[in-house]
């Protein structure tokens, strides 16, 4: 359904700011609001989940008792990269699934949504790009499906994806260079081949996490959204952006950290908690962590 809305984004009244009115005086809906409602309605009535939490909702959304709450918890970003919607660049939906943590069969609570990433039982994302692609894992490898619009079904394209240990690409918003610590500046200098041409990588930054992650998963590379002087915790959200992608990365033989700690081991303290994210090919993530740790330690003393 979301893929359908995204494909018709220029034709139906879904572009533009939420709250705006179209020429008929009807209220226009922003596409990320529509995507959020679509997931909430579709999943909330399945009897599978007891609570949902979304980037678009301040508080968790419990499934009421009359809708038979299930034993799973869904955390999701309904439309990631939504600043790219109006300019026709790939965007996506990211999801994380846990078993409920609280006892009973009633509606789930905030406690169910505040579980540590390593306890996810499934995670994945959908990209609305040149085709619509679903990538997911239930802890037994990473599998990729492409939506065949002629039959309305997802078809398995890649089974058990493994990401290259060393990547070709680095992905970071370099316009924040002046806000980074010396460690990240050095990393990017190295990736430009300033010190050693052998270490040069190609720069690729779409500005849609799902799309940047997906390219690096298949081709190898490292995505970085570090903390900086303006965003001391980074920008991305732990529970429904970093954790699900970290689960996928690890299942594909890659790695995800906040620069110091494994993402999947970070104990959440807030539902919408932000975290720095360094994710992708194992040796590239290790290189970033090691360089940042060494350079920043030397800079502080
Ligand atoms: P969103 O969930 O509001 O769309 O924000 C997350 C997006 C990511 O997709 C992307 O990696 C990042 O924001 C880009 O941010 P920036 O413009 O600061 O580089
Ligand atoms: Mg997002």
PDB file of C-alpha atoms in Angstrom, residues 175-291:
ATOM      1  CA  UNK A 175      28.830  19.339   5.140  1.00  0.00           C
ATOM      2  CA  UNK A 176      29.042  18.710   8.909  1.00  0.00           C
ATOM      3  CA  UNK A 177      32.851  18.388   8.732  1.00  0.00           C
ATOM      4  CA  UNK A 178      33.452  21.470  10.869  1.00  0.00           C
ATOM      5  CA  UNK A 179      31.174  20.080  13.590  1.00  0.00           C
ATOM      6  CA  UNK A 180      32.943  16.695  13.862  1.00  0.00           C
ATOM      7  CA  UNK A 181      35.648  15.679  16.249  1.00  0.00           C
ATOM      8  CA  UNK A 182      39.182  15.436  14.881  1.00  0.00           C
ATOM      9  CA  UNK A 183      38.758  11.632  14.700  1.00  0.00           C
ATOM     10  CA  UNK A 184      35.991  11.718  12.074  1.00  0.00           C
ATOM     11  CA  UNK A 185      37.812  14.420  10.128  1.00  0.00           C
ATOM     12  CA  UNK A 186      40.840  12.143   9.963  1.00  0.00           C
ATOM     13  CA  UNK A 187      38.706   9.157   8.872  1.00  0.00           C
ATOM     14  CA  UNK A 188      37.284  11.128   5.962  1.00  0.00           C
ATOM     15  CA  UNK A 189      40.738  12.405   5.002  1.00  0.00           C
ATOM     16  CA  UNK A 190      41.893   8.766   4.895  1.00  0.00           C
ATOM     17  CA  UNK A 191      38.870   7.768   2.771  1.00  0.00           C
ATOM     18  CA  UNK A 192      39.795  10.534   0.342  1.00  0.00           C
ATOM     19  CA  UNK A 193      43.240   8.919   0.034  1.00  0.00           C
ATOM     20  CA  UNK A 194      45.012  12.022   1.344  1.00  0.00           C
ATOM     21  CA  UNK A 195      47.532   9.992   3.362  1.00  0.00           C
ATOM     22  CA  UNK A 196      47.498   6.754   1.377  1.00  0.00           C
ATOM     23  CA  UNK A 197      45.882   6.489  -2.073  1.00  0.00           C
ATOM     24  CA  UNK A 198      45.242   2.776  -1.396  1.00  0.00           C
ATOM     25  CA  UNK A 199      42.718   3.733   1.276  1.00  0.00           C
ATOM     26  CA  UNK A 200      40.629   5.920  -0.992  1.00  0.00           C
ATOM     27  CA  UNK A 201      36.920   5.031  -1.289  1.00  0.00           C
ATOM     28  CA  UNK A 202      34.177   6.486  -3.434  1.00  0.00           C
ATOM     29  CA  UNK A 203      31.856   8.946  -1.680  1.00  0.00           C
ATOM     30  CA  UNK A 204      28.134   8.191  -1.966  1.00  0.00           C
ATOM     31  CA  UNK A 205      25.506   9.962   0.149  1.00  0.00           C
ATOM     32  CA  UNK A 206      21.836   9.923  -0.765  1.00  0.00           C
ATOM     33  CA  UNK A 207      20.504  11.286   2.508  1.00  0.00           C
ATOM     34  CA  UNK A 208      18.040   8.392   2.852  1.00  0.00           C
ATOM     35  CA  UNK A 209      19.406   5.994   5.435  1.00  0.00           C
ATOM     36  CA  UNK A 210      17.678   2.934   3.948  1.00  0.00           C
ATOM     37  CA  UNK A 211      19.022   3.662   0.472  1.00  0.00           C
ATOM     38  CA  UNK A 212      22.546   4.457   1.669  1.00  0.00           C
ATOM     39  CA  UNK A 213      22.546   1.352   3.855  1.00  0.00           C
ATOM     40  CA  UNK A 214      21.179  -0.862   1.099  1.00  0.00           C
ATOM     41  CA  UNK A 215      23.812   0.150  -1.431  1.00  0.00           C
ATOM     42  CA  UNK A 216      26.583  -0.476   1.080  1.00  0.00           C
ATOM     43  CA  UNK A 217      25.062  -3.809   2.132  1.00  0.00           C
ATOM     44  CA  UNK A 218      25.202  -5.102  -1.430  1.00  0.00           C
ATOM     45  CA  UNK A 219      28.379  -3.407  -2.687  1.00  0.00           C
ATOM     46  CA  UNK A 220      30.283  -3.005   0.588  1.00  0.00           C
ATOM     47  CA  UNK A 221      30.947   0.257   2.371  1.00  0.00           C
ATOM     48  CA  UNK A 222      30.481   2.210   5.545  1.00  0.00           C
ATOM     49  CA  UNK A 223      27.717   4.662   6.478  1.00  0.00           C
ATOM     50  CA  UNK A 224      28.445   7.177   9.220  1.00  0.00           C
ATOM     51  CA  UNK A 225      26.177   9.566  11.073  1.00  0.00           C
ATOM     52  CA  UNK A 226      28.419  10.557  13.971  1.00  0.00           C
ATOM     53  CA  UNK A 227      27.702  12.787  16.907  1.00  0.00           C
ATOM     54  CA  UNK A 228      28.764  16.356  16.224  1.00  0.00           C
ATOM     55  CA  UNK A 229      28.905  19.686  18.039  1.00  0.00           C
ATOM     56  CA  UNK A 230      25.294  20.493  17.082  1.00  0.00           C
ATOM     57  CA  UNK A 231      23.846  16.987  17.583  1.00  0.00           C
ATOM     58  CA  UNK A 232      25.806  15.484  20.478  1.00  0.00           C
ATOM     59  CA  UNK A 233      23.907  12.185  20.173  1.00  0.00           C
ATOM     60  CA  UNK A 234      23.777  12.115  16.377  1.00  0.00           C
ATOM     61  CA  UNK A 235      20.470  12.260  14.515  1.00  0.00           C
ATOM     62  CA  UNK A 236      19.279   8.706  13.946  1.00  0.00           C
ATOM     63  CA  UNK A 237      16.971   6.886  16.330  1.00  0.00           C
ATOM     64  CA  UNK A 238      18.117   3.789  18.172  1.00  0.00           C
ATOM     65  CA  UNK A 239      14.920   1.761  18.407  1.00  0.00           C
ATOM     66  CA  UNK A 240      13.570   1.915  14.856  1.00  0.00           C
ATOM     67  CA  UNK A 241      16.475   3.063  12.673  1.00  0.00           C
ATOM     68  CA  UNK A 242      19.821   1.938  14.114  1.00  0.00           C
ATOM     69  CA  UNK A 243      18.724  -1.340  15.771  1.00  0.00           C
ATOM     70  CA  UNK A 244      16.905  -2.926  12.822  1.00  0.00           C
ATOM     71  CA  UNK A 245      19.684  -2.001  10.397  1.00  0.00           C
ATOM     72  CA  UNK A 246      22.316  -3.220  12.875  1.00  0.00           C
ATOM     73  CA  UNK A 247      20.463  -6.564  13.090  1.00  0.00           C
ATOM     74  CA  UNK A 248      20.481  -6.840   9.286  1.00  0.00           C
ATOM     75  CA  UNK A 249      24.143  -5.753   9.056  1.00  0.00           C
ATOM     76  CA  UNK A 250      25.280  -8.377  11.564  1.00  0.00           C
ATOM     77  CA  UNK A 251      23.195 -11.093   9.917  1.00  0.00           C
ATOM     78  CA  UNK A 252      24.944 -10.229   6.643  1.00  0.00           C
ATOM     79  CA  UNK A 253      28.406 -10.456   8.255  1.00  0.00           C
ATOM     80  CA  UNK A 254      28.751  -6.695   8.780  1.00  0.00           C
ATOM     81  CA  UNK A 255      28.934  -4.551  11.882  1.00  0.00           C
ATOM     82  CA  UNK A 256      27.227  -1.582  13.565  1.00  0.00           C
ATOM     83  CA  UNK A 257      28.506   0.615  16.381  1.00  0.00           C
ATOM     84  CA  UNK A 258      27.981   4.070  17.842  1.00  0.00           C
ATOM     85  CA  UNK A 259      31.724   4.644  17.485  1.00  0.00           C
ATOM     86  CA  UNK A 260      32.511   2.791  20.706  1.00  0.00           C
ATOM     87  CA  UNK A 261      29.754   0.280  21.505  1.00  0.00           C
ATOM     88  CA  UNK A 262      27.908  -2.384  19.534  1.00  0.00           C
ATOM     89  CA  UNK A 263      24.547  -0.837  18.611  1.00  0.00           C
ATOM     90  CA  UNK A 264      22.646  -4.009  19.561  1.00  0.00           C
ATOM     91  CA  UNK A 265      24.022  -3.828  23.133  1.00  0.00           C
ATOM     92  CA  UNK A 266      22.911  -0.255  23.877  1.00  0.00           C
ATOM     93  CA  UNK A 267      20.248  -0.263  26.610  1.00  0.00           C
ATOM     94  CA  UNK A 268      17.538   2.179  25.520  1.00  0.00           C
ATOM     95  CA  UNK A 269      16.635   4.895  27.987  1.00  0.00           C
ATOM     96  CA  UNK A 270      14.070   6.756  25.906  1.00  0.00           C
ATOM     97  CA  UNK A 271      11.709   5.612  23.167  1.00  0.00           C
ATOM     98  CA  UNK A 272      12.950   8.154  20.644  1.00  0.00           C
ATOM     99  CA  UNK A 273      16.575   8.036  21.771  1.00  0.00           C
ATOM    100  CA  UNK A 274      19.155   9.130  19.228  1.00  0.00           C
ATOM    101  CA  UNK A 275      22.466   7.424  18.601  1.00  0.00           C
ATOM    102  CA  UNK A 276      25.522   7.966  16.445  1.00  0.00           C
ATOM    103  CA  UNK A 277      25.673   5.205  13.825  1.00  0.00           C
ATOM    104  CA  UNK A 278      28.678   3.680  12.064  1.00  0.00           C
ATOM    105  CA  UNK A 279      27.454   0.697  10.045  1.00  0.00           C
ATOM    106  CA  UNK A 280      28.551  -1.496   7.184  1.00  0.00           C
ATOM    107  CA  UNK A 281      31.501  -3.651   6.156  1.00  0.00           C
ATOM    108  CA  UNK A 282      33.286  -5.083   9.195  1.00  0.00           C
ATOM    109  CA  UNK A 283      36.810  -3.991   8.452  1.00  0.00           C
ATOM    110  CA  UNK A 284      35.683  -0.477   7.491  1.00  0.00           C
ATOM    111  CA  UNK A 285      33.646  -0.079  10.695  1.00  0.00           C
ATOM    112  CA  UNK A 286      36.639  -1.342  12.709  1.00  0.00           C
ATOM    113  CA  UNK A 287      38.909   1.110  10.909  1.00  0.00           C
ATOM    114  CA  UNK A 288      36.592   4.018  11.717  1.00  0.00           C
ATOM    115  CA  UNK A 289      36.296   3.025  15.385  1.00  0.00           C
ATOM    116  CA  UNK A 290      40.023   2.542  15.813  1.00  0.00           C
ATOM    117  CA  UNK A 291      40.962   5.802  14.095  1.00  0.00           C
TER     118      UNK A 291
END
